[in-house]
Amino acid sequence: MTYSLTEPQQILGQRAREFAFEFLDPILADLDRGQIFPKALIGRLAAHDFLGLMVPKQSGVPGAGFVSHIEVVQALSRSCPAIASVINNHALVAYAIAHWGCESQKNAYLPAMIKGEKLGAIAVQEEGPIPGDGPAALLAVPQGSGFILNGTKTFVRNAGVADVYLVFATIQSGLTGFVVDAGTAGLSVGPRLETMGLRACPVADLSFKNVAVSETTVVGGEDPSVAGQLLSIGAVAEAAQTVGIARAAVSHAAEYAKRRVQFRHPIARLQAIQTLLAEIVTDSHMAWLGIRHAAQLIEDGAPFEAEAAMVKLFLGRFGSKMLIDAIQIEGGMGICEVVPKHISGPLPLARMFRDIAGTTLLDAPDDFPDKVVAAAVS
Amino acid sequence: MNPEQAAVRQSAKEFVAGNIIPYAEYYDKSGDFHAYLLEATRTTGIFAMAVPTEYGGLGYCPLTQALVLEEWGYGCAAMGTTLSASILSMEAVLIAGNEDQKRRFCKPMLEAGLGAFALTEPAAGSDASAGVAIAVKSGNDYILNGPKCWITNGGVASVYVVFAATDPARGAKGLSAFIVERGLPGFIPGDREEKLGLRSSNTSFFFLKDVRVPAANLLGQEGDGMKIAMETLDIARPAIGALAVGLAQRCLDECVKHLRRRFPAKSFPGETLQFELADMQIEIEGARQAQHHTMALREAKLPFTKESAVAKTLCTAVAMNVTSRAMRLMGSHAYTSEFGKFMRDAKVMQIYEGTNQIQRLVIARSVLAPPRAAAPATTAGKK
């Protein structure tokens, strides 16, 4: 396996960095403060080919594939990881339809999703510890040639702004995916929840009250592994956000350390500061190698779930730690939400600290990812 | 813990449950100073818990103070910070002040007034001796000039201990400490900082422009400043540890409450998760003991500089670790609720009152110090 990017992959990464510089950097503080979803950006993201990278055959974009997707996600996350969240959730739905959907689903959704005319959202989590378990579980009951959905999905990203939801509901044996259009009768979006970080990406609950769907909305038939595979792929894509944030943070902290003079020298000369910088860079590098490896497996259609779980396990331990240490380097300046009058900015680490915590959450059964990794030990 | 201490802790728990926990989220969101709290404590006199009884205070011993601070940290580390920072400033006066100064400085504490300890400057963070604030003798007064930043209670205190150089050429040895009452001409208050955590604790910049302070307000002698600051911080650091232990315990308790709700009795969380919870409790318990040990040393009038730095570093690291892990375990539930506050508060605690890197310098110095006396010969009598 090679870790060097192809030329088209490099070009995509470069385009993502330019996009972030031109369109995200100027507005990201406002998006964060105001919890604003930047609807106008979706079309621009599509115009740059960032919305369809996980559906290689359909997109026609040179270099498309999961490796390109994480390259773009990582680059955008250096600036605005919340936008990367929006893209990741959208892309997972597109990926699911491309891999497990029928021809008519592909035709109905993929071209529009790639063009940004339809935004996707994936809904797996429920109030109970595992989907299907608990009083508010989303259940699908067969009726005629379709199903009736009742129950609640929690913490759905892109909720309220998505045009199409990939919803996992329990049918007797296991979880089944359904494509449900926004606006379907009986489907309602709860109030937008206030989040600690990633605030440009809306989060809300979805409730289903006697929502009738036809059998043609089922994605992946009764294959019980679809939801798990998507969560694993999502974990890798999310990890690319974590690394993007950490890379931006460590660059900022290093620049700060070169400027900040204490004990008569820039603090970058202090071994204690060098060690902190070295640890952050090392952790993010190790994480990135794991992500690249898992991404290549996913792109090649090889088994990837243990590798994806390792990425999740690793960043569960080191994700937030990278920002905890980066802020430590900047001290009082690191905890500023607003640049004080007597200082020259920008000071983005407080926002990054709030963002990175959101990329490492364990929104999965409590034995994930440890159990998946352990099972792979032969 | 003796019965009096148990009673103090119980009443602190009740105060925190009634007056702190219900309001912490609101003040965290707004970032405004929690002024209501001063009024609420007026009858309990808790802001005077460290004031000796001869000056009219409660005269709590260090361990009893720590028990109260842990409860306040449990309720809201930002509000606990207001209390501990006020005590910190007063300790400087108790260490170095004369009778008149102690009486004057303690008086506002008896009426739920606040003190502030003003050492840090834009150019003097971890390097406390690099400040530019100066004090020039003029007749019976000193004239103070210079900037102070990151001062806890800086915008809301009624009395300050301000550090300024009386002999700038001598660096740390030329630093002196002064009592400065708020409202003196030339005391120019700045804005409060908008912070990641401890948001409702007031952190402010202020500027001194030709502020005339009576020579009677000089603490100790000229040049005593750095010594006073270091001794005061020795006392203050385990207090931060106590707040951090309270914060960590609160976060673990909330995490357990959430998991109990999420996992019905029949599906108790698996060992992976159970052991995470156990690890958190192990860390918290260890940190609590380290912090109590420091308080006991101080009470016994034994050296505690190293232990003080250990307690501050350990307790705040545990708070950071426990809050991050709990955030991860609670997942989106924590990310979309007030629990994010715990993690944000813990981060700030690793920085203020001397960053944990500065604590490590103190600890390493002590670890590397040559032994005071030759170790007794252990081989004697073996042959």
PDB file of C-alpha atoms in Angstrom, chain B residues 138-335:
ATOM      1  CA  SER B 138       7.100  59.958  46.471  1.00  0.00           C
ATOM      2  CA  GLY B 139       7.009  61.386  49.968  1.00  0.00           C
ATOM      3  CA  ASN B 140       4.753  59.188  52.081  1.00  0.00           C
ATOM      4  CA  ASP B 141       3.287  57.505  49.017  1.00  0.00           C
ATOM      5  CA  TYR B 142       4.210  55.213  46.203  1.00  0.00           C
ATOM      6  CA  ILE B 143       3.139  56.038  42.652  1.00  0.00           C
ATOM      7  CA  LEU B 144       2.152  52.944  40.690  1.00  0.00           C
ATOM      8  CA  ASN B 145       2.171  52.625  36.901  1.00  0.00           C
ATOM      9  CA  GLY B 146       1.679  49.647  34.619  1.00  0.00           C
ATOM     10  CA  PRO B 147      -0.671  47.049  33.150  1.00  0.00           C
ATOM     11  CA  LYS B 148      -2.100  43.963  34.860  1.00  0.00           C
ATOM     12  CA  CYS B 149      -3.921  41.221  32.968  1.00  0.00           C
ATOM     13  CA  TRP B 150      -5.681  37.891  33.541  1.00  0.00           C
ATOM     14  CA  ILE B 151      -6.589  39.034  37.033  1.00  0.00           C
ATOM     15  CA  THR B 152      -9.269  36.869  38.629  1.00  0.00           C
ATOM     16  CA  ASN B 153     -11.894  39.123  40.260  1.00  0.00           C
ATOM     17  CA  GLY B 154      -9.978  41.961  38.557  1.00  0.00           C
ATOM     18  CA  GLY B 155     -13.119  43.855  37.589  1.00  0.00           C
ATOM     19  CA  VAL B 156     -15.181  43.137  40.688  1.00  0.00           C
ATOM     20  CA  ALA B 157     -12.864  43.185  43.713  1.00  0.00           C
ATOM     21  CA  SER B 158     -12.949  45.897  46.356  1.00  0.00           C
ATOM     22  CA  VAL B 159      -9.336  45.421  47.381  1.00  0.00           C
ATOM     23  CA  TYR B 160      -6.244  44.239  45.496  1.00  0.00           C
ATOM     24  CA  VAL B 161      -2.751  43.014  46.216  1.00  0.00           C
ATOM     25  CA  VAL B 162      -0.725  44.503  43.351  1.00  0.00           C
ATOM     26  CA  PHE B 163       2.869  43.610  42.548  1.00  0.00           C
ATOM     27  CA  ALA B 164       5.145  46.285  41.075  1.00  0.00           C
ATOM     28  CA  ALA B 165       8.885  46.851  40.861  1.00  0.00           C
ATOM     29  CA  THR B 166      10.390  49.287  43.345  1.00  0.00           C
ATOM     30  CA  ASP B 167      13.839  48.496  41.951  1.00  0.00           C
ATOM     31  CA  PRO B 168      13.423  47.318  38.338  1.00  0.00           C
ATOM     32  CA  ALA B 169      17.154  46.770  37.916  1.00  0.00           C
ATOM     33  CA  ARG B 170      17.074  43.943  40.471  1.00  0.00           C
ATOM     34  CA  GLY B 171      14.428  41.913  38.600  1.00  0.00           C
ATOM     35  CA  ALA B 172      12.592  39.458  40.875  1.00  0.00           C
ATOM     36  CA  LYS B 173      14.404  40.867  43.916  1.00  0.00           C
ATOM     37  CA  GLY B 174      13.167  44.352  43.121  1.00  0.00           C
ATOM     38  CA  LEU B 175       9.484  43.414  43.198  1.00  0.00           C
ATOM     39  CA  SER B 176       7.208  44.719  45.970  1.00  0.00           C
ATOM     40  CA  ALA B 177       3.610  44.076  46.993  1.00  0.00           C
ATOM     41  CA  PHE B 178       1.006  46.753  47.731  1.00  0.00           C
ATOM     42  CA  ILE B 179      -2.542  46.869  48.995  1.00  0.00           C
ATOM     43  CA  VAL B 180      -4.542  48.894  46.463  1.00  0.00           C
ATOM     44  CA  GLU B 181      -8.125  49.820  47.146  1.00  0.00           C
ATOM     45  CA  ARG B 182     -10.492  49.965  44.218  1.00  0.00           C
ATOM     46  CA  GLY B 183     -11.623  53.378  43.094  1.00  0.00           C
ATOM     47  CA  LEU B 184      -8.323  55.190  43.572  1.00  0.00           C
ATOM     48  CA  PRO B 185      -7.732  57.865  40.925  1.00  0.00           C
ATOM     49  CA  GLY B 186      -5.771  56.382  38.008  1.00  0.00           C
ATOM     50  CA  PHE B 187      -7.062  52.817  38.521  1.00  0.00           C
ATOM     51  CA  ILE B 188      -8.415  52.155  35.017  1.00  0.00           C
ATOM     52  CA  PRO B 189     -10.527  48.992  34.787  1.00  0.00           C
ATOM     53  CA  GLY B 190     -10.605  47.029  31.522  1.00  0.00           C
ATOM     54  CA  ASP B 191     -13.096  44.622  29.962  1.00  0.00           C
ATOM     55  CA  ARG B 192     -13.657  41.133  31.262  1.00  0.00           C
ATOM     56  CA  GLU B 193     -12.190  38.422  29.071  1.00  0.00           C
ATOM     57  CA  GLU B 194     -14.493  36.081  27.143  1.00  0.00           C
ATOM     58  CA  LYS B 195     -13.082  32.684  28.070  1.00  0.00           C
ATOM     59  CA  LEU B 196     -13.463  29.032  27.078  1.00  0.00           C
ATOM     60  CA  GLY B 197     -14.146  27.918  30.634  1.00  0.00           C
ATOM     61  CA  LEU B 198     -14.722  29.274  34.150  1.00  0.00           C
ATOM     62  CA  ARG B 199     -16.707  31.790  32.155  1.00  0.00           C
ATOM     63  CA  SER B 200     -18.556  33.543  34.943  1.00  0.00           C
ATOM     64  CA  SER B 201     -15.409  33.959  37.008  1.00  0.00           C
ATOM     65  CA  ASN B 202     -14.385  37.541  36.326  1.00  0.00           C
ATOM     66  CA  THR B 203     -11.022  37.745  34.559  1.00  0.00           C
ATOM     67  CA  SER B 204      -9.963  41.286  33.761  1.00  0.00           C
ATOM     68  CA  PHE B 205      -7.278  43.564  32.508  1.00  0.00           C
ATOM     69  CA  PHE B 206      -6.637  46.800  34.373  1.00  0.00           C
ATOM     70  CA  PHE B 207      -4.177  49.627  34.092  1.00  0.00           C
ATOM     71  CA  LEU B 208      -2.556  51.723  36.806  1.00  0.00           C
ATOM     72  CA  LYS B 209      -1.816  55.292  35.758  1.00  0.00           C
ATOM     73  CA  ASP B 210      -0.091  57.361  38.432  1.00  0.00           C
ATOM     74  CA  VAL B 211      -2.036  55.641  41.185  1.00  0.00           C
ATOM     75  CA  ARG B 212      -0.962  57.116  44.514  1.00  0.00           C
ATOM     76  CA  VAL B 213      -0.832  54.513  47.281  1.00  0.00           C
ATOM     77  CA  PRO B 214       0.141  55.335  50.894  1.00  0.00           C
ATOM     78  CA  ALA B 215       3.462  53.837  52.000  1.00  0.00           C
ATOM     79  CA  ALA B 216       1.465  52.188  54.805  1.00  0.00           C
ATOM     80  CA  ASN B 217       0.083  49.862  52.083  1.00  0.00           C
ATOM     81  CA  LEU B 218       3.464  48.317  51.280  1.00  0.00           C
ATOM     82  CA  LEU B 219       3.448  44.679  52.391  1.00  0.00           C
ATOM     83  CA  GLY B 220       6.631  43.741  54.240  1.00  0.00           C
ATOM     84  CA  GLN B 221       9.729  45.519  52.911  1.00  0.00           C
ATOM     85  CA  GLU B 222      10.619  46.771  49.461  1.00  0.00           C
ATOM     86  CA  GLY B 223      11.878  43.788  47.458  1.00  0.00           C
ATOM     87  CA  ASP B 224       9.783  41.221  49.369  1.00  0.00           C
ATOM     88  CA  GLY B 225       7.267  40.949  46.530  1.00  0.00           C
ATOM     89  CA  MET B 226       8.410  37.771  44.808  1.00  0.00           C
ATOM     90  CA  LYS B 227       8.838  35.929  48.106  1.00  0.00           C
ATOM     91  CA  ILE B 228       5.335  36.961  49.188  1.00  0.00           C
ATOM     92  CA  ALA B 229       3.902  35.918  45.821  1.00  0.00           C
ATOM     93  CA  MET B 230       5.538  32.490  45.923  1.00  0.00           C
ATOM     94  CA  GLU B 231       4.459  31.771  49.511  1.00  0.00           C
ATOM     95  CA  THR B 232       0.934  32.884  48.712  1.00  0.00           C
ATOM     96  CA  LEU B 233       0.768  30.679  45.614  1.00  0.00           C
ATOM     97  CA  ASP B 234       1.969  27.711  47.684  1.00  0.00           C
ATOM     98  CA  ILE B 235      -1.166  28.155  49.777  1.00  0.00           C
ATOM     99  CA  ALA B 236      -3.437  28.815  46.816  1.00  0.00           C
ATOM    100  CA  ARG B 237      -2.448  25.855  44.641  1.00  0.00           C
ATOM    101  CA  PRO B 238      -3.954  23.025  46.682  1.00  0.00           C
ATOM    102  CA  ALA B 239      -7.127  25.134  46.912  1.00  0.00           C
ATOM    103  CA  ILE B 240      -7.355  24.966  43.121  1.00  0.00           C
ATOM    104  CA  GLY B 241      -6.771  21.236  43.549  1.00  0.00           C
ATOM    105  CA  ALA B 242      -9.808  21.050  45.836  1.00  0.00           C
ATOM    106  CA  LEU B 243     -11.998  22.821  43.273  1.00  0.00           C
ATOM    107  CA  ALA B 244     -10.714  20.474  40.553  1.00  0.00           C
ATOM    108  CA  VAL B 245     -11.481  17.359  42.614  1.00  0.00           C
ATOM    109  CA  GLY B 246     -15.017  18.633  43.155  1.00  0.00           C
ATOM    110  CA  LEU B 247     -15.406  19.299  39.430  1.00  0.00           C
ATOM    111  CA  ALA B 248     -14.152  15.817  38.523  1.00  0.00           C
ATOM    112  CA  GLN B 249     -16.411  14.097  41.061  1.00  0.00           C
ATOM    113  CA  ARG B 250     -19.420  16.040  39.786  1.00  0.00           C
ATOM    114  CA  CYS B 251     -18.670  15.046  36.213  1.00  0.00           C
ATOM    115  CA  LEU B 252     -18.346  11.367  37.149  1.00  0.00           C
ATOM    116  CA  ASP B 253     -21.596  11.498  39.126  1.00  0.00           C
ATOM    117  CA  GLU B 254     -23.422  13.077  36.179  1.00  0.00           C
ATOM    118  CA  CYS B 255     -21.926  10.507  33.798  1.00  0.00           C
ATOM    119  CA  VAL B 256     -23.162   7.669  36.006  1.00  0.00           C
ATOM    120  CA  LYS B 257     -26.624   9.264  36.263  1.00  0.00           C
ATOM    121  CA  HIS B 258     -26.783   9.473  32.483  1.00  0.00           C
ATOM    122  CA  LEU B 259     -25.660   5.880  31.973  1.00  0.00           C
ATOM    123  CA  ARG B 260     -28.200   4.646  34.531  1.00  0.00           C
ATOM    124  CA  ARG B 261     -30.898   6.370  32.516  1.00  0.00           C
ATOM    125  CA  ARG B 262     -29.579   5.042  29.242  1.00  0.00           C
ATOM    126  CA  PHE B 263     -29.043   1.469  30.359  1.00  0.00           C
ATOM    127  CA  PRO B 264     -32.123  -0.162  31.819  1.00  0.00           C
ATOM    128  CA  ALA B 265     -31.393  -2.462  34.783  1.00  0.00           C
ATOM    129  CA  LYS B 266     -31.368  -5.557  32.576  1.00  0.00           C
ATOM    130  CA  SER B 267     -28.580  -4.273  30.368  1.00  0.00           C
ATOM    131  CA  PHE B 268     -26.014  -2.939  32.812  1.00  0.00           C
ATOM    132  CA  PRO B 269     -23.059  -1.416  30.925  1.00  0.00           C
ATOM    133  CA  GLY B 270     -20.312  -3.876  30.020  1.00  0.00           C
ATOM    134  CA  GLU B 271     -16.906  -4.124  31.641  1.00  0.00           C
ATOM    135  CA  THR B 272     -15.265  -1.770  29.129  1.00  0.00           C
ATOM    136  CA  LEU B 273     -17.501   0.987  30.370  1.00  0.00           C
ATOM    137  CA  GLN B 274     -17.594  -0.113  34.002  1.00  0.00           C
ATOM    138  CA  PHE B 275     -13.797  -0.035  34.150  1.00  0.00           C
ATOM    139  CA  GLU B 276     -13.723   3.429  32.600  1.00  0.00           C
ATOM    140  CA  LEU B 277     -15.907   4.570  35.472  1.00  0.00           C
ATOM    141  CA  ALA B 278     -13.707   2.746  37.977  1.00  0.00           C
ATOM    142  CA  ASP B 279     -10.582   4.368  36.512  1.00  0.00           C
ATOM    143  CA  MET B 280     -12.141   7.780  36.895  1.00  0.00           C
ATOM    144  CA  GLN B 281     -12.971   7.123  40.541  1.00  0.00           C
ATOM    145  CA  ILE B 282      -9.440   5.806  41.178  1.00  0.00           C
ATOM    146  CA  GLU B 283      -7.963   9.017  39.774  1.00  0.00           C
ATOM    147  CA  ILE B 284     -10.323  11.262  41.698  1.00  0.00           C
ATOM    148  CA  GLU B 285      -9.711   9.462  44.984  1.00  0.00           C
ATOM    149  CA  GLY B 286      -5.936   9.677  44.539  1.00  0.00           C
ATOM    150  CA  ALA B 287      -6.114  13.370  43.697  1.00  0.00           C
ATOM    151  CA  ARG B 288      -8.342  14.080  46.685  1.00  0.00           C
ATOM    152  CA  GLN B 289      -5.875  12.386  49.046  1.00  0.00           C
ATOM    153  CA  ALA B 290      -2.891  14.275  47.581  1.00  0.00           C
ATOM    154  CA  GLN B 291      -4.709  17.516  48.111  1.00  0.00           C
ATOM    155  CA  HIS B 292      -5.784  16.686  51.689  1.00  0.00           C
ATOM    156  CA  HIS B 293      -2.224  15.610  52.463  1.00  0.00           C
ATOM    157  CA  THR B 294      -0.957  19.034  51.402  1.00  0.00           C
ATOM    158  CA  MET B 295      -3.514  20.721  53.631  1.00  0.00           C
ATOM    159  CA  ALA B 296      -2.428  18.519  56.562  1.00  0.00           C
ATOM    160  CA  LEU B 297       1.244  19.463  56.037  1.00  0.00           C
ATOM    161  CA  ARG B 298       0.360  23.121  55.981  1.00  0.00           C
ATOM    162  CA  GLU B 299      -1.702  22.751  59.121  1.00  0.00           C
ATOM    163  CA  ALA B 300       1.210  21.003  60.845  1.00  0.00           C
ATOM    164  CA  LYS B 301       3.445  23.882  59.728  1.00  0.00           C
ATOM    165  CA  LEU B 302       5.678  21.505  57.761  1.00  0.00           C
ATOM    166  CA  PRO B 303       7.139  22.376  54.332  1.00  0.00           C
ATOM    167  CA  PHE B 304       4.581  21.844  51.574  1.00  0.00           C
ATOM    168  CA  THR B 305       5.855  23.679  48.480  1.00  0.00           C
ATOM    169  CA  LYS B 306       6.453  20.493  46.504  1.00  0.00           C
ATOM    170  CA  GLU B 307       3.237  18.840  47.675  1.00  0.00           C
ATOM    171  CA  SER B 308       1.313  21.998  46.821  1.00  0.00           C
ATOM    172  CA  ALA B 309       2.598  21.892  43.232  1.00  0.00           C
ATOM    173  CA  VAL B 310       1.907  18.147  43.048  1.00  0.00           C
ATOM    174  CA  ALA B 311      -1.660  18.633  44.276  1.00  0.00           C
ATOM    175  CA  LYS B 312      -2.400  21.434  41.798  1.00  0.00           C
ATOM    176  CA  THR B 313      -0.970  19.525  38.845  1.00  0.00           C
ATOM    177  CA  LEU B 314      -2.464  16.151  39.740  1.00  0.00           C
ATOM    178  CA  CYS B 315      -5.936  17.405  40.640  1.00  0.00           C
ATOM    179  CA  THR B 316      -6.314  19.601  37.560  1.00  0.00           C
ATOM    180  CA  ALA B 317      -4.911  16.858  35.285  1.00  0.00           C
ATOM    181  CA  VAL B 318      -7.406  14.419  36.786  1.00  0.00           C
ATOM    182  CA  ALA B 319     -10.215  16.917  36.263  1.00  0.00           C
ATOM    183  CA  MET B 320      -9.159  17.322  32.612  1.00  0.00           C
ATOM    184  CA  ASN B 321      -8.888  13.588  32.077  1.00  0.00           C
ATOM    185  CA  VAL B 322     -12.124  12.653  33.835  1.00  0.00           C
ATOM    186  CA  THR B 323     -14.135  15.355  32.109  1.00  0.00           C
ATOM    187  CA  SER B 324     -12.766  14.416  28.657  1.00  0.00           C
ATOM    188  CA  ARG B 325     -13.467  10.737  29.185  1.00  0.00           C
ATOM    189  CA  ALA B 326     -16.934  11.358  30.558  1.00  0.00           C
ATOM    190  CA  MET B 327     -17.673  13.641  27.617  1.00  0.00           C
ATOM    191  CA  ARG B 328     -16.672  10.878  25.246  1.00  0.00           C
ATOM    192  CA  LEU B 329     -18.707   8.230  27.074  1.00  0.00           C
ATOM    193  CA  MET B 330     -21.813  10.403  27.266  1.00  0.00           C
ATOM    194  CA  GLY B 331     -21.408  11.176  23.573  1.00  0.00           C
ATOM    195  CA  SER B 332     -23.840  13.512  21.897  1.00  0.00           C
ATOM    196  CA  HIS B 333     -25.833  13.789  25.105  1.00  0.00           C
ATOM    197  CA  ALA B 334     -22.926  15.594  26.749  1.00  0.00           C
ATOM    198  CA  TYR B 335     -22.087  17.526  23.588  1.00  0.00           C
TER     199      TYR B 335
END
